[in-house]
Backbone as a ProteinNet text record, in pm:
[ID]
protein_1_A
[PRIMARY]
MEDIHKKIKALRLEKKLTLKELSEETGLSLSFLSQIERGASSLSITSLKKLAEALGVSMIFFFEDDKESQTYVSKAGDRKVFKVNGGDQKYVRLAGTFSDRKLEPLMVMLPPNLKEEHSYSHSGEEFYYILQGEVIFHINKDHYHLKAGDTVHFPSELLHAWENPTSEETIILSVSTPIIF
[TERTIARY]
-849	-713.7	-692.5	-801.9	-786.6	-727.8	-741.2	-698.3	-559.3	-487.6	-353.9	-264.3	-270.6	-184.2	-211.5	-337.5	-371.4	-313.7	-320.5	-267.6	-115.7	-48.9	97.1	135.7	69.9	102.9	71.8	-44.8	-83.2	15.4	56.7	150.6	288.2	332.1	461.1	459.3	350.9	339.5	330.7	257.2	246.5	383.9	468	602.9	702.8	652.8	735.4	855.2	828.4	931.6	909.6	1017.3	1006.9	1005.2	963.7	969.5	1113.9	1206.1	1347.9	1394.5	1356.4	1394.1	1331.5	1205.8	1138.5	1203.7	1244.7	1314.1	1444.9	1520.3	1647.4	1625.6	1520.9	1490.9	1444.5	1369.7	1310.6	1389.7	1471.9	1540.3	1450.7	1330.6	1238.4	1265.6	1255.1	1289.1	1190.9	1239.9	1160.6	1040.3	1062.8	952.5	848	892.5	799.4	714.2	777.7	702.4	601.9	640	548.3	427.5	452.7	343	252.4	311.5	233	140.1	196.7	116.8	5	21.2	-84.3	-184	-154.9	-241.6	-223.5	-110.2	-85.3	-6.2	34.8	113.1	68.1	71.6	37.7	158.4	134.3	235	246.8	367.7	388.1	389.3	369.6	373.7	511.9	616.6	753.2	773.5	726.6	739.3	655.8	535.9	450.1	514.4	579.5	648.7	760.8	837.4	944.5	887	775.6	712	660.2	597.4	545.1	658.3	768.8	882.5	938.6	953.4	1008.4	915.2	784.9	687.9	648.1	704.5	683.1	546.3	485.7	355.4	361.7	265.2	255.4	181.3	198.1	133	-19.3	-72.2	-217.7	-275	-194.2	-238.6	-300.8	-242.6	-289.2	-419.7	-459.3	-578.8	-694.4	-666.5	-771.1	-859	-983.8	-1071.4	-1019.2	-1057.3	-1008.9	-1074.6	-1164.9	-1230.1	-1131.9	-1151.2	-1065.1	-1127.8	-1204.2	-1273.7	-1189.9	-1218.3	-1155.8	-1263.1	-1228.2	-1321.7	-1253.6	-1321	-1264.3	-1327.2	-1442	-1516.2	-1518.8	-1502.4	-1510.8	-1628.1	-1736.6	-1856.9	-1844.4	-1886.6	-1873.7	-1933.2	-2047.3	-2114.2	-2047.5	-1956.6	-1891	-1756.2	-1706.7	-1572.8	-1572.4	-1459.4	-1442.8	-1327.8	-1346.6	-1241.9	-1155.8	-1023	-934.9	-818.4	-755	-635.6	-521.8	-399.3	-281.4	-194.6	-150	-53.8	-95.9	-222.9	-270.1	-259.5	-229.1	-219.3	-355.6	-355.1	-480.7	-540.4	-455.5	-510	-592.2	-694.1	-782.1	-762	-781.2	-763.3	-887.5	-911.1	-1015.4	-952.7	-956.5	-905.2	-997.1	-941	-1019.4	-993.1	-900.3	-855.8	-952	-944.1	-1008.3	-921.9	-970.8	-891.4	-870.1	-747.2	-710.8	-561.2	-518	-377.2	-289.2	-166.9	-64.8	-99.3	-182.8	-213.6	-85.5	-59.6	63.8	40.2	-76.3	-105.4	-184.9	-163.9	-237	-311.6	-435.4	-513.1	-588.9	-574.8	-639.4	-697.1	-799.9	-842	-787.3	-722.7	-662.1	-728.5	-768.1	-825.9	-730.7	-677.3	-587.8	-668.8	-670.5	-746.7	-683.9	-759.3	-706.2	-578.5	-485.2	-360	-272.8	-287.4	-203	-62.6	38.6	176.7	250.1	298	377.6	510.6	549.5	673.5	795.8	777.9	891.1	873.1	982.6	982.1	1004.7	956.5	968.6	1030.4	1089.8	1134.3	1121.2	1095.8	1078.8	1083.1	1081.7	1085.1	950.3	950.1	827	816.8	694.7	666.7	527.6	504.1	377.8	325.6	194.1	124.9	8.7	-6.4	-115.6	-186.3	-319.1	-403.5	-487.6	-473.8	-544.9	-689	-783.5	-924.7	-989.4	-950	-1011.5	-910.6	-903.3	-816.4	-675.3	-581.9	-442.2	-353.4	-234.3	-136.1	3	93.3	233.8	307.9	372.1	456.3	599.5	664.4	805.8	877.6	951.5	1022	1169.1	1249	1387.7	1388	1455.7	1459.3	1367	1290.8	1199.3	1059	984.4	847.4	757.1	647	553.7	415.4	365.2	232.9	132.9	47.6	-46.2	-189.5	-271.1	-413.7	-496.6	-628.5	-719.4	-687.1	-674.4	-642.8	-494.9	-408.3	-263.9	-227.9	-113.9	-64.2	83.9	130.8	272.7	298.4	414.7	451.3	600.9	642.7	784.5	822.9	954	1000.8	995.9	944.3	926.5	1057.7	1168.5	1299.3	1340.5	1279.3	1308.1	1240	1305.8	1242.7	1119.9	1006	884.7	791.2	716.9	615.9	514.2	401.6	301	240	175.5	101.5	-17.2	-120.9	-237.9	-228.5	-193.5	-172.2	-300.6	-416.1	-541.8	-627.6	-735.5	-830.1	-944.5	-928.4	-1027.8	-965.8	-1048.1	-998.9	-949.3	-840.6	-788.5	-813.2	-860.7	-888.7	-800.6	-731.7	-631.7	-656.9	-642.7	-638.7	-491.8	-460.2	-322.9	-315.8	-213.2	-185.5	-37.4	-4.4	135.8	171.5	300.7	355.1	462.1	491.8	418.8	289.5	216.2	91.1	121.3	50.9	72.7	-37.5	-160.4	-273.9	-340.9
-262.8	-314.2	-407.1	-459.2	-553	-487.5	-355.6	-287.9	-226.8	-250	-191.8	-234.8	-360.9	-408.7	-333.7	-300.2	-226	-84.6	-23.1	112.8	114	12	4.1	-4.5	-93.9	-110.8	15.6	75.1	196.3	309.4	324	430.4	404.4	279.6	244.9	278.2	240.6	268.2	418.6	489.5	635.3	701.6	648	701.9	648.7	563	504.3	426.9	349.4	264.9	120.3	49.8	-94.2	-164.1	-289.4	-367.1	-377	-390.5	-400.1	-272.3	-156.9	-28.9	-13.9	-53.3	-45.6	-140.9	-257.8	-354.6	-295.9	-232.2	-171.5	-58.7	18.3	132.9	89.5	-20.3	-63.1	-172.3	-246.5	-361.7	-484.8	-475.2	-589.2	-666.7	-797	-878.1	-855.4	-875.7	-861.2	-955.5	-1080.1	-1177.6	-1139.9	-1088	-1045.7	-929.6	-831.1	-716.8	-761.3	-855.4	-908.3	-974.7	-1052.8	-1117.7	-1013.2	-908.7	-802	-738.1	-700.6	-632.2	-720.4	-850.1	-941.6	-972.4	-926.2	-955.3	-1096.3	-1159	-1298.5	-1311.4	-1199.9	-1205.3	-1094.3	-1120.6	-1016.6	-926.9	-813.5	-709.4	-662.8	-660.6	-611.2	-458.9	-399.5	-254.2	-202.9	-274.9	-234.2	-229.8	-332.3	-335.3	-225.7	-203.9	-99	37.7	58.3	184.8	205.3	101.1	110.7	146.6	84.4	112.9	256	301.3	437.9	539.2	517.5	608.9	608.3	490.2	479.5	541.1	534.7	587.2	732	788.7	929.4	963.8	870.7	897.1	860	908.7	865.4	732	657.2	526.2	537.3	647.9	664	659.4	694.2	690.6	555.7	448.1	314	276	351.4	317.6	413.6	525.5	623.4	579.5	622.5	607.5	701.3	679.6	762.9	900.7	927.8	1057.7	1162.8	1283.6	1394.9	1471.6	1408.6	1480.7	1489.4	1592.7	1608.8	1584	1504.8	1473.1	1498.2	1569.2	1597.7	1512.9	1455.8	1378.5	1232.2	1143.6	999.8	946.1	914.7	864.5	714.4	672.7	532.8	436.9	469.5	380.5	371.4	464.5	466.8	395.4	359.1	301.2	155	113.9	-25.2	-87.9	-211.2	-287.8	-352.8	-351.6	-417.2	-483.9	-575.9	-644.5	-613.8	-629.6	-603.1	-727.5	-762.5	-870.8	-1002	-1031.7	-1158.9	-1171.2	-1060.8	-1064.4	-1084.3	-1120.8	-1144.7	-1018.3	-916.6	-794.5	-720.2	-648	-572	-423.7	-342.6	-199	-127	-8.6	81	219.3	278.6	415.2	513.8	603.2	705.2	844.5	855.5	985	1043.2	1173	1240.3	1217.7	1263.9	1251.8	1391.2	1438.3	1567.9	1567	1653.8	1653.9	1701.6	1652.9	1688.7	1646.9	1546.9	1491.8	1433.1	1449.8	1402	1283.9	1277.5	1174.6	1059.2	940.6	820.8	765.2	813.2	757	632	525.9	397.8	337	257.5	168.1	31.5	-34.8	-165.1	-267.3	-379.9	-489.4	-608.1	-644.8	-759.8	-880.6	-987.3	-1105	-1171.6	-1255.3	-1325.5	-1402	-1397.8	-1475.1	-1445.1	-1327.3	-1287.6	-1256.3	-1301.6	-1263.4	-1244.3	-1121.4	-1097	-1167.8	-1237.7	-1315.5	-1231.9	-1121	-1038.5	-896.8	-835.2	-694.3	-609.7	-486.1	-394.7	-263.9	-192.3	-55.9	21.7	149.7	237.9	380.6	476.2	615.2	654	757.4	810.1	788.6	802.7	776.7	717.7	651.5	581.9	609.4	626.6	646	548.4	479.3	383.3	406.9	405.4	416.5	289.5	212.8	85.1	114.4	86.8	111.6	-5.1	-126.7	-246.8	-360.4	-437.6	-554.2	-524	-607.1	-595.5	-618.1	-561.9	-580.2	-572	-652	-642.1	-584.2	-469.5	-408.9	-452.1	-502.6	-537.4	-425.2	-343.4	-230.1	-247.2	-268.5	-311.8	-434.4	-433.7	-552.4	-539.6	-429.4	-407.7	-457	-495	-543.8	-461.6	-412	-328.5	-391.2	-436.4	-498.3	-387.8	-354.1	-243.7	-294.3	-221.3	-254.4	-133.6	-150.9	-43.2	84.1	194.2	323.4	358.5	260.3	284.9	333.2	402.5	448.9	418.2	418.1	407.2	496.1	563.4	654.9	639.9	606	579	610.7	631.7	650	517.3	519	396.9	333.4	406.7	351.7	237.8	231.8	122.9	-4.1	-118.7	-245.5	-265	-297	-311.9	-419.1	-479.4	-579.8	-579	-645.3	-650.9	-788.9	-810.5	-935.5	-912	-988.9	-989.7	-1118	-1106.7	-1226.5	-1287.5	-1234	-1278.3	-1357	-1411.1	-1484.6	-1393.8	-1262.6	-1164	-1070.5	-1012.4	-915.1	-789.6	-732.1	-605.4	-498.3	-381.1	-270.4	-152.8	-98.3	6.1	123.5	245	364.3	388.6	396.7	414.9	547.5	627.4	748.5	744.7	747	732.3	825.5	839.7	906.1	812.7	811.4	883	810.8	867.9	806.9	674.1	570.9	437.5	401.2	425.1	380.5	496.3
-834.4	-839.2	-958.8	-1015.7	-1125.5	-1249.8	-1263.8	-1385.4	-1375.1	-1267.8	-1252.8	-1368	-1406	-1514.2	-1644.6	-1669.7	-1791.3	-1786.3	-1668.6	-1654.3	-1670.1	-1618.1	-1630.7	-1778.3	-1850.6	-1992.3	-2071.5	-2046.9	-2120.2	-2093.4	-1969.4	-1934.2	-1994.9	-1994.4	-2055.8	-2205.3	-2271.8	-2415.5	-2442.6	-2356.7	-2370.2	-2357.1	-2268.5	-2246.7	-2350	-2441.8	-2548.1	-2491.6	-2386.3	-2325.5	-2367.2	-2393.1	-2416	-2280	-2280.2	-2155.9	-2105.7	-2197.8	-2160.6	-2091.1	-2145.4	-2084.2	-1945.5	-1933.4	-1803.6	-1704.4	-1751.4	-1667.5	-1614.7	-1703	-1662.1	-1562.4	-1582	-1495.1	-1355.5	-1349.1	-1221.4	-1150.1	-1225.8	-1166.7	-1159.7	-1218.6	-1223.3	-1352	-1346.2	-1463.1	-1577.4	-1697.3	-1818.4	-1816.2	-1777	-1774.4	-1669.1	-1554.4	-1449.3	-1499.1	-1563.6	-1616.3	-1721.6	-1805.1	-1905.8	-1838.9	-1735.4	-1661.5	-1596.9	-1542	-1478.4	-1581.9	-1695.8	-1797.7	-1853.1	-1848.5	-1893.5	-1781.6	-1660.1	-1546.3	-1495.1	-1529.9	-1492.7	-1363.6	-1304.2	-1181.7	-1088.5	-958.5	-861.6	-840.3	-781.4	-771.7	-627.2	-574.1	-437.9	-439.6	-323.4	-312.1	-350.9	-311.6	-344.6	-496.3	-566.4	-712.8	-777.1	-724.3	-779.2	-759.6	-646.6	-621.5	-722.4	-751.5	-851.6	-988.7	-1023.1	-1152.4	-1157.3	-1049.1	-1044.5	-1063.6	-993.9	-1006.2	-1148.8	-1205.7	-1341.5	-1445.4	-1420.8	-1517.1	-1486.9	-1379.2	-1348.7	-1294.5	-1218.8	-1157.7	-1009.8	-931.8	-792.9	-790.2	-684.3	-675.6	-679.1	-632.6	-632	-773.8	-874	-1012.9	-1048.2	-997	-1032.5	-963.5	-860.1	-783.6	-808.4	-874.8	-901.1	-1016	-1009.6	-1124.9	-1231.7	-1353.6	-1462.2	-1464.8	-1373.3	-1368.4	-1318.8	-1360.8	-1321	-1204.5	-1119.3	-1013.3	-886.5	-808.5	-677.9	-574	-474	-367.8	-234.9	-147.5	-15.8	93.4	65.1	164	122.2	219.6	194.8	276.6	208.9	276.6	303.4	419.8	461.2	358.7	302.9	208.6	72.4	42.5	-87.9	-88.6	26.7	36.3	-4.2	-61.9	-103.8	-26.1	13.4	80	-27.3	-8.2	-103.3	-31	-100.8	-52.3	-147.3	-98.5	-180.8	-185.5	-306.8	-326.7	-261.7	-264.1	-210.9	-60.3	9.3	155.8	219.3	346.1	416.5	477.9	504	561.6	457.5	505	416.9	444.8	340.6	350.3	301.3	356.7	308.1	297.9	177.2	158.7	226.4	306.4	375.7	319.2	226.8	175	73.8	59.7	-51	-174.7	-288.2	-411	-466.2	-453.8	-509.1	-536.5	-625.6	-663.7	-549	-548.1	-449	-306.2	-293.2	-161.4	-103.8	26.2	89.6	184.9	246	346.2	287.1	344	302.5	423.1	448.7	558.6	513.8	591.4	560.9	687.4	671.4	777.9	738.3	832.7	806.3	897.2	840.6	916.7	910.1	1026.3	1033.7	1079.3	1000.7	1040.6	1163.2	1231.7	1348.9	1315.9	1408.1	1402.2	1280.1	1221.1	1107.8	1159.1	1086.5	1117.1	985.6	962.7	842.3	857.7	754	757.5	725.5	654.2	611.9	662.9	703.2	741.6	617.2	621	508.4	554.8	462.7	488.5	358.5	370.2	254.5	305.7	216.9	260.8	322.2	405.1	461.9	611	660.3	801	814.5	928.3	950.2	1090.1	1099	1226.3	1230	1341.9	1357.7	1490.1	1486.2	1605.6	1610.1	1716.5	1727	1771.8	1682.9	1711.8	1785.4	1747.4	1805.3	1799.7	1907.3	1908	1954.8	1911.2	1951	1830	1835.8	1729.1	1790.4	1737.8	1776.3	1656.9	1678.1	1575.2	1600	1497.8	1502	1427.1	1499.8	1440.6	1473.6	1367.2	1383.1	1472.6	1583.2	1669.9	1790	1796.4	1908.6	1873.4	1976.3	1960	2051.3	1995.9	2071	2063.9	2177.6	2185.7	2220	2123.8	2139.4	2143.2	2218.9	2231.6	2192.8	2186.9	2148.2	2226.2	2153	2213	2207	2183.4	2174	2033.6	2024.9	1895.5	1882.5	1758	1727.7	1605.7	1605.6	1497.1	1476.5	1353.2	1329.6	1185.4	1162	1024.6	950.4	829.6	751.4	707.8	721.3	684.9	778	897.6	990.7	940.4	956	919.8	1007.4	945.4	1025.2	967.6	1058.1	1024.2	1138	1116.5	1222.2	1231.4	1345.2	1362.7	1454.5	1432	1519	1601	1729.4	1810.1	1867.3	1829	1889.1	1789.7	1839.9	1755.4	1708.2	1725.3	1681.5	1578.1	1493.5	1396.7	1468.4	1420.4	1471.8	1366.5	1411.8	1320.7	1360.1	1259.7	1283	1189.4	1241.9	1158.5	1125.8	998.7	952.3	875.6	907.3	829.7	797.4	668.9	630.2	514.5	496.4	379	324.7	199.7	94.5	61.3	-30.7	-75.3	-142.6	-102.1	-155.7	-254.1	-217	-298.7	-369.7
[MASK]
+++++++++++++++++++++++++++++++++++++++++++++++++++++++++++++++++++++++++++++++++++++++++++++++++++++++++++++++++++++++++++++++++++++++++++++++++++++++++++++++++++++++++++++++++++++

């Protein structure tokens, strides 16, 4: 994830776009884009999605190694844990790497007593299977308290957020569209 800013700048230059043009295309401020390209600012998934669309790539482009290989198997020992936008939850990519992939399978670890302060909405759909612990999903104005073995599946256009109401880590299998990482 440390090299995302380098990929953004390289892709912008390859597309012969100025920062001003990219700013107009994404709605992100010129100064923010400059900070991103220098690696001086963190980037939310929403902002990264806007950049991916403006630069004509899928979001996975920013997370892939530069190798042109296709992988169908994800071995437990090869996976890396990562965080997004300074959040406390941790993610592990479970997907293979091949072109035109549609699903984004992840393992998500929610630390004890985590509560997202803001709800999100975007295109796609999301499915979650609670492997360990408990989670409360806030979907629009409804709240769903789920425990190990429970699932939830909803359109991502609905406002949604989650929280771990316990003092133990919660582990969730997440499968969503579109591809985020």
